[in-house]
């Protein structure tokens, strides 16, 4: 964020910044040029995942992808961002048919790096799948979280703990589960500056906390990242295999 780095005095300008890295005991300097936010926003991901190799169904939902990981007897729902509520409702029957035909017993819903939206969409998804009797509802439902899990995604992760009996996997969320939310936007009359104010207070956990913490801490290492491996997801899938083997 070039403007943020400049405004906080970390960099001397907004066009480029010099980083220093330490590798094998040697210091390396590198100039990095800033790019327009439009270009940055056009990137679907900074992190190309090569392992595990996931083939997604075409469920025609913006922000939600679904795959069957038969090797791990699991359905994987990659919930990157929030589609329109009506679009999800229209695809609900299609999702249920795909999952029911698969007969898999475990469900993984991935909220990592989801910055939020309309949490009623997340509730609609839970309503869509909760009547699937094939799942191991006692021990086979998992939600992945990380520091990018914020706002509605954090809210849905907390709600899924309660209504779907999920296990949280990953790293602590980037949002407090007891927060003011539901923003109102308006413009000041004279300066024309745009202001947003949170108008509702939500309490998803009774005890005071600063984040939603995972039941199973799992991370992706730097070595995994460089090799395109989703280390946290692979750890979870191996955990599911162990669980099923023991049961």
mmCIF file of C-alpha atoms in Angstrom:
data_model
loop_
_atom_site.group_PDB
_atom_site.id
_atom_site.type_symbol
_atom_site.label_atom_id
_atom_site.label_comp_id
_atom_site.label_asym_id
_atom_site.label_seq_id
_atom_site.Cartn_x
_atom_site.Cartn_y
_atom_site.Cartn_z
ATOM 1 C CA UNK A 1 0.000 0.000 0.000
ATOM 2 C CA UNK A 2 2.174 2.826 -1.327
ATOM 3 C CA UNK A 3 0.184 5.691 0.213
ATOM 4 C CA UNK A 4 0.109 3.990 3.611
ATOM 5 C CA UNK A 5 3.861 3.359 3.580
ATOM 6 C CA UNK A 6 4.500 6.966 2.569
ATOM 7 C CA UNK A 7 2.011 8.431 5.041
ATOM 8 C CA UNK A 8 3.474 6.505 7.972
ATOM 9 C CA UNK A 9 7.031 7.508 7.065
ATOM 10 C CA UNK A 10 8.205 4.015 6.139
ATOM 11 C CA UNK A 11 8.946 4.983 2.538
ATOM 12 C CA UNK A 12 10.206 8.256 1.054
ATOM 13 C CA UNK A 13 7.826 8.292 -1.904
ATOM 14 C CA UNK A 14 4.766 6.695 -3.440
ATOM 15 C CA UNK A 15 6.334 5.525 -6.708
ATOM 16 C CA UNK A 16 8.864 3.075 -5.329
ATOM 17 C CA UNK A 17 10.280 1.718 -2.100
ATOM 18 C CA UNK A 18 13.579 -0.007 -1.347
ATOM 19 C CA UNK A 19 13.390 -3.248 0.606
ATOM 20 C CA UNK A 20 16.308 -5.026 2.206
ATOM 21 C CA UNK A 21 16.351 -8.791 2.586
ATOM 22 C CA UNK A 22 18.725 -11.061 4.439
ATOM 23 C CA UNK A 23 19.445 -14.317 2.603
ATOM 24 C CA UNK A 24 22.138 -16.807 3.581
ATOM 25 C CA UNK A 25 23.753 -14.154 5.743
ATOM 26 C CA UNK A 26 23.956 -11.624 2.911
ATOM 27 C CA UNK A 27 22.025 -8.365 2.663
ATOM 28 C CA UNK A 28 20.173 -7.763 -0.610
ATOM 29 C CA UNK A 29 18.572 -4.437 -1.622
ATOM 30 C CA UNK A 30 15.691 -4.338 -4.078
ATOM 31 C CA UNK A 31 13.611 -1.483 -5.444
ATOM 32 C CA UNK A 32 9.923 -2.290 -5.811
ATOM 33 C CA UNK A 33 7.681 -0.052 -7.908
ATOM 34 C CA UNK A 34 4.085 0.592 -6.925
ATOM 35 C CA UNK A 35 1.184 -0.382 -9.199
ATOM 36 C CA UNK A 36 -2.295 1.179 -9.557
ATOM 37 C CA UNK A 37 -4.937 -0.298 -7.268
ATOM 38 C CA UNK A 38 -7.025 -1.161 -10.341
ATOM 39 C CA UNK A 39 -4.263 -3.459 -11.544
ATOM 40 C CA UNK A 40 -3.728 -4.948 -8.106
ATOM 41 C CA UNK A 41 -7.465 -5.492 -7.635
ATOM 42 C CA UNK A 42 -7.623 -7.349 -10.937
ATOM 43 C CA UNK A 43 -5.431 -10.145 -9.592
ATOM 44 C CA UNK A 44 -7.516 -13.137 -8.569
ATOM 45 C CA UNK A 45 -4.799 -14.310 -6.170
ATOM 46 C CA UNK A 46 -1.197 -13.696 -5.195
ATOM 47 C CA UNK A 47 -0.859 -17.370 -4.369
ATOM 48 C CA UNK A 48 -1.262 -20.001 -7.094
ATOM 49 C CA UNK A 49 -2.158 -23.274 -5.347
ATOM 50 C CA UNK A 50 -0.742 -26.275 -7.161
ATOM 51 C CA UNK A 51 -1.046 -28.844 -4.356
ATOM 52 C CA UNK A 52 -3.552 -30.227 -3.698
ATOM 53 C CA UNK A 53 -4.800 -30.275 -7.269
ATOM 54 C CA UNK A 54 -8.461 -29.273 -7.036
ATOM 55 C CA UNK A 55 -11.002 -29.560 -9.839
ATOM 56 C CA UNK A 56 -14.038 -27.386 -9.203
ATOM 57 C CA UNK A 57 -17.612 -27.879 -10.359
ATOM 58 C CA UNK A 58 -19.276 -25.112 -12.313
ATOM 59 C CA UNK A 59 -21.941 -23.986 -9.845
ATOM 60 C CA UNK A 60 -22.180 -20.486 -11.348
ATOM 61 C CA UNK A 61 -21.684 -18.633 -8.059
ATOM 62 C CA UNK A 62 -19.410 -15.631 -7.822
ATOM 63 C CA UNK A 63 -17.011 -16.067 -4.895
ATOM 64 C CA UNK A 64 -17.932 -19.675 -4.019
ATOM 65 C CA UNK A 65 -16.371 -22.773 -5.570
ATOM 66 C CA UNK A 66 -17.137 -26.410 -4.814
ATOM 67 C CA UNK A 67 -15.003 -29.510 -5.311
ATOM 68 C CA UNK A 68 -15.080 -33.182 -4.337
ATOM 69 C CA UNK A 69 -11.873 -34.484 -2.776
ATOM 70 C CA UNK A 70 -12.705 -38.177 -2.962
ATOM 71 C CA UNK A 71 -9.273 -39.270 -1.774
ATOM 72 C CA UNK A 72 -10.085 -37.591 1.537
ATOM 73 C CA UNK A 73 -13.827 -38.370 1.502
ATOM 74 C CA UNK A 74 -14.524 -34.632 1.657
ATOM 75 C CA UNK A 75 -16.431 -31.800 -0.004
ATOM 76 C CA UNK A 76 -14.365 -28.624 -0.251
ATOM 77 C CA UNK A 77 -16.157 -25.257 -0.435
ATOM 78 C CA UNK A 78 -13.819 -22.371 -1.219
ATOM 79 C CA UNK A 79 -15.724 -19.323 0.081
ATOM 80 C CA UNK A 80 -13.600 -16.399 -1.158
ATOM 81 C CA UNK A 81 -16.255 -13.681 -1.294
ATOM 82 C CA UNK A 82 -19.992 -13.197 -0.978
ATOM 83 C CA UNK A 83 -22.344 -13.639 -3.942
ATOM 84 C CA UNK A 84 -25.830 -12.191 -4.124
ATOM 85 C CA UNK A 85 -28.279 -13.912 -1.766
ATOM 86 C CA UNK A 86 -30.716 -14.683 -4.563
ATOM 87 C CA UNK A 87 -27.956 -16.271 -6.667
ATOM 88 C CA UNK A 88 -27.036 -18.595 -3.807
ATOM 89 C CA UNK A 89 -30.657 -19.558 -3.232
ATOM 90 C CA UNK A 90 -31.029 -20.393 -6.920
ATOM 91 C CA UNK A 91 -27.960 -22.660 -6.832
ATOM 92 C CA UNK A 92 -28.816 -24.373 -3.540
ATOM 93 C CA UNK A 93 -30.541 -27.380 -5.126
ATOM 94 C CA UNK A 94 -27.642 -27.851 -7.539
ATOM 95 C CA UNK A 95 -25.135 -27.818 -4.655
ATOM 96 C CA UNK A 96 -27.184 -30.316 -2.652
ATOM 97 C CA UNK A 97 -27.500 -32.673 -5.642
ATOM 98 C CA UNK A 98 -23.732 -32.662 -6.264
ATOM 99 C CA UNK A 99 -22.909 -33.320 -2.618
ATOM 100 C CA UNK A 100 -25.612 -35.954 -2.088
ATOM 101 C CA UNK A 101 -24.525 -37.908 -5.168
ATOM 102 C CA UNK A 102 -20.930 -37.924 -3.929
ATOM 103 C CA UNK A 103 -21.844 -39.616 -0.616
ATOM 104 C CA UNK A 104 -18.777 -38.122 1.069
ATOM 105 C CA UNK A 105 -18.828 -37.744 4.849
ATOM 106 C CA UNK A 106 -16.654 -34.692 5.548
ATOM 107 C CA UNK A 107 -17.164 -31.016 4.745
ATOM 108 C CA UNK A 108 -14.522 -28.268 4.584
ATOM 109 C CA UNK A 109 -15.623 -24.632 4.213
ATOM 110 C CA UNK A 110 -12.696 -22.287 3.567
ATOM 111 C CA UNK A 111 -13.144 -18.690 4.786
ATOM 112 C CA UNK A 112 -9.454 -17.792 4.565
ATOM 113 C CA UNK A 113 -8.805 -14.362 3.066
ATOM 114 C CA UNK A 114 -12.536 -13.637 2.885
ATOM 115 C CA UNK A 115 -12.998 -9.997 3.905
ATOM 116 C CA UNK A 116 -16.753 -10.199 4.302
ATOM 117 C CA UNK A 117 -20.066 -9.211 2.780
ATOM 118 C CA UNK A 118 -23.638 -10.124 3.701
ATOM 119 C CA UNK A 119 -23.469 -12.729 6.465
ATOM 120 C CA UNK A 120 -27.056 -13.754 5.694
ATOM 121 C CA UNK A 121 -25.626 -15.311 2.521
ATOM 122 C CA UNK A 122 -23.441 -17.489 4.735
ATOM 123 C CA UNK A 123 -26.470 -18.429 6.809
ATOM 124 C CA UNK A 124 -28.329 -19.320 3.616
ATOM 125 C CA UNK A 125 -25.478 -21.659 2.656
ATOM 126 C CA UNK A 126 -25.647 -23.383 6.035
ATOM 127 C CA UNK A 127 -29.410 -23.776 5.633
ATOM 128 C CA UNK A 128 -28.824 -25.239 2.182
ATOM 129 C CA UNK A 129 -26.516 -28.020 3.387
ATOM 130 C CA UNK A 130 -27.732 -28.790 6.896
ATOM 131 C CA UNK A 131 -30.243 -31.432 5.763
ATOM 132 C CA UNK A 132 -27.548 -33.584 4.126
ATOM 133 C CA UNK A 133 -27.563 -36.619 6.402
ATOM 134 C CA UNK A 134 -24.439 -38.183 4.878
ATOM 135 C CA UNK A 135 -22.024 -35.913 6.748
ATOM 136 C CA UNK A 136 -20.277 -36.846 9.981
ATOM 137 C CA UNK A 137 -21.992 -34.006 11.815
ATOM 138 C CA UNK A 138 -20.257 -34.892 15.070
ATOM 139 C CA UNK A 139 -16.629 -34.755 13.926
ATOM 140 C CA UNK A 140 -16.508 -34.145 10.178
ATOM 141 C CA UNK A 141 -17.346 -30.459 9.620
ATOM 142 C CA UNK A 142 -14.450 -28.004 9.368
ATOM 143 C CA UNK A 143 -14.147 -24.260 8.756
ATOM 144 C CA UNK A 144 -10.782 -22.768 7.761
ATOM 145 C CA UNK A 145 -9.895 -19.286 9.032
ATOM 146 C CA UNK A 146 -6.900 -16.923 9.018
ATOM 147 C CA UNK A 147 -6.021 -13.265 9.556
ATOM 148 C CA UNK A 148 -7.859 -12.451 6.309
ATOM 149 C CA UNK A 149 -11.125 -13.831 7.710
ATOM 150 C CA UNK A 150 -12.948 -10.651 8.623
ATOM 151 C CA UNK A 151 -16.353 -9.044 8.994
ATOM 152 C CA UNK A 152 -19.160 -11.339 7.752
ATOM 153 C CA UNK A 153 -16.749 -14.224 7.121
ATOM 154 C CA UNK A 154 -15.625 -14.119 10.749
ATOM 155 C CA UNK A 155 -19.285 -13.881 11.803
ATOM 156 C CA UNK A 156 -20.270 -16.915 9.725
ATOM 157 C CA UNK A 157 -17.301 -18.913 11.046
ATOM 158 C CA UNK A 158 -18.509 -18.244 14.607
ATOM 159 C CA UNK A 159 -22.114 -19.024 13.667
ATOM 160 C CA UNK A 160 -21.101 -22.291 11.980
ATOM 161 C CA UNK A 161 -19.499 -23.378 15.250
ATOM 162 C CA UNK A 162 -22.920 -23.121 16.839
ATOM 163 C CA UNK A 163 -25.309 -24.308 14.133
ATOM 164 C CA UNK A 164 -23.128 -26.791 12.208
ATOM 165 C CA UNK A 165 -20.899 -28.021 15.073
ATOM 166 C CA UNK A 166 -17.794 -27.112 13.078
ATOM 167 C CA UNK A 167 -14.151 -27.358 14.083
ATOM 168 C CA UNK A 168 -12.180 -24.188 13.312
ATOM 169 C CA UNK A 169 -8.882 -24.796 11.532
ATOM 170 C CA UNK A 170 -6.029 -22.421 10.651
ATOM 171 C CA UNK A 171 -4.899 -19.236 12.397
ATOM 172 C CA UNK A 172 -6.779 -16.544 14.412
ATOM 173 C CA UNK A 173 -9.150 -14.305 12.479
ATOM 174 C CA UNK A 174 -8.331 -10.691 11.676
ATOM 175 C CA UNK A 175 -11.552 -9.516 13.309
ATOM 176 C CA UNK A 176 -12.930 -9.517 16.838
ATOM 177 C CA UNK A 177 -16.076 -11.703 17.118
ATOM 178 C CA UNK A 178 -17.639 -9.107 19.415
ATOM 179 C CA UNK A 179 -17.737 -6.032 17.209
ATOM 180 C CA UNK A 180 -19.738 -3.103 15.958
ATOM 181 C CA UNK A 181 -20.735 -3.646 12.339
ATOM 182 C CA UNK A 182 -23.420 -2.860 9.709
ATOM 183 C CA UNK A 183 -22.000 0.438 8.449
ATOM 184 C CA UNK A 184 -23.922 3.509 7.396
ATOM 185 C CA UNK A 185 -22.262 5.639 4.695
ATOM 186 C CA UNK A 186 -22.824 9.366 4.262
ATOM 187 C CA UNK A 187 -21.034 12.476 2.999
ATOM 188 C CA UNK A 188 -20.235 15.518 5.116
ATOM 189 C CA UNK A 189 -22.078 18.614 3.917
ATOM 190 C CA UNK A 190 -19.162 21.089 3.640
ATOM 191 C CA UNK A 191 -15.980 19.044 3.165
ATOM 192 C CA UNK A 192 -17.761 16.370 1.071
ATOM 193 C CA UNK A 193 -15.694 13.733 2.841
ATOM 194 C CA UNK A 194 -17.313 10.303 2.920
ATOM 195 C CA UNK A 195 -17.837 8.817 6.380
ATOM 196 C CA UNK A 196 -18.879 5.351 7.538
ATOM 197 C CA UNK A 197 -20.187 4.548 11.012
ATOM 198 C CA UNK A 198 -20.971 1.114 12.468
ATOM 199 C CA UNK A 199 -24.534 1.040 13.742
ATOM 200 C CA UNK A 200 -24.949 -2.478 15.232
ATOM 201 C CA UNK A 201 -23.075 -4.353 17.945
ATOM 202 C CA UNK A 202 -22.784 -8.118 17.528
ATOM 203 C CA UNK A 203 -21.611 -10.561 20.190
ATOM 204 C CA UNK A 204 -20.765 -13.949 18.702
ATOM 205 C CA UNK A 205 -18.749 -15.154 21.719
ATOM 206 C CA UNK A 206 -19.772 -14.439 25.292
ATOM 207 C CA UNK A 207 -16.283 -14.078 26.744
ATOM 208 C CA UNK A 208 -14.093 -11.070 25.792
ATOM 209 C CA UNK A 209 -11.529 -11.885 23.095
ATOM 210 C CA UNK A 210 -9.602 -10.229 20.295
ATOM 211 C CA UNK A 211 -10.144 -12.879 17.597
ATOM 212 C CA UNK A 212 -11.812 -16.144 16.726
ATOM 213 C CA UNK A 213 -9.222 -18.801 17.534
ATOM 214 C CA UNK A 214 -8.874 -22.167 15.761
ATOM 215 C CA UNK A 215 -9.539 -25.502 17.445
ATOM 216 C CA UNK A 216 -6.784 -26.955 15.271
ATOM 217 C CA UNK A 217 -3.942 -24.487 14.545
ATOM 218 C CA UNK A 218 -2.596 -25.180 11.048
ATOM 219 C CA UNK A 219 -0.423 -22.937 8.899
ATOM 220 C CA UNK A 220 1.206 -22.790 5.489
ATOM 221 C CA UNK A 221 4.981 -22.509 5.786
ATOM 222 C CA UNK A 222 7.173 -20.279 3.641
ATOM 223 C CA UNK A 223 8.553 -23.407 1.952
ATOM 224 C CA UNK A 224 4.992 -24.524 1.128
ATOM 225 C CA UNK A 225 4.180 -21.053 -0.195
ATOM 226 C CA UNK A 226 7.159 -21.046 -2.559
ATOM 227 C CA UNK A 227 6.199 -24.495 -3.892
ATOM 228 C CA UNK A 228 2.520 -23.613 -4.399
ATOM 229 C CA UNK A 229 1.427 -25.988 -1.638
ATOM 230 C CA UNK A 230 -1.543 -25.155 0.571
ATOM 231 C CA UNK A 231 0.093 -26.505 3.704
ATOM 232 C CA UNK A 232 -2.797 -25.751 6.061
ATOM 233 C CA UNK A 233 -5.338 -27.482 3.819
ATOM 234 C CA UNK A 234 -3.043 -30.493 3.331
ATOM 235 C CA UNK A 235 -2.637 -30.800 7.107
ATOM 236 C CA UNK A 236 -6.410 -30.718 7.528
ATOM 237 C CA UNK A 237 -6.988 -33.334 4.831
ATOM 238 C CA UNK A 238 -4.416 -35.620 6.451
ATOM 239 C CA UNK A 239 -6.179 -35.075 9.786
ATOM 240 C CA UNK A 240 -9.480 -36.113 8.178
ATOM 241 C CA UNK A 241 -7.878 -39.273 6.819
ATOM 242 C CA UNK A 242 -6.515 -40.143 10.267
ATOM 243 C CA UNK A 243 -9.899 -39.507 11.883
ATOM 244 C CA UNK A 244 -11.726 -41.708 9.402
ATOM 245 C CA UNK A 245 -9.106 -44.439 9.706
ATOM 246 C CA UNK A 246 -9.471 -44.513 13.487
ATOM 247 C CA UNK A 247 -13.260 -44.551 13.344
#
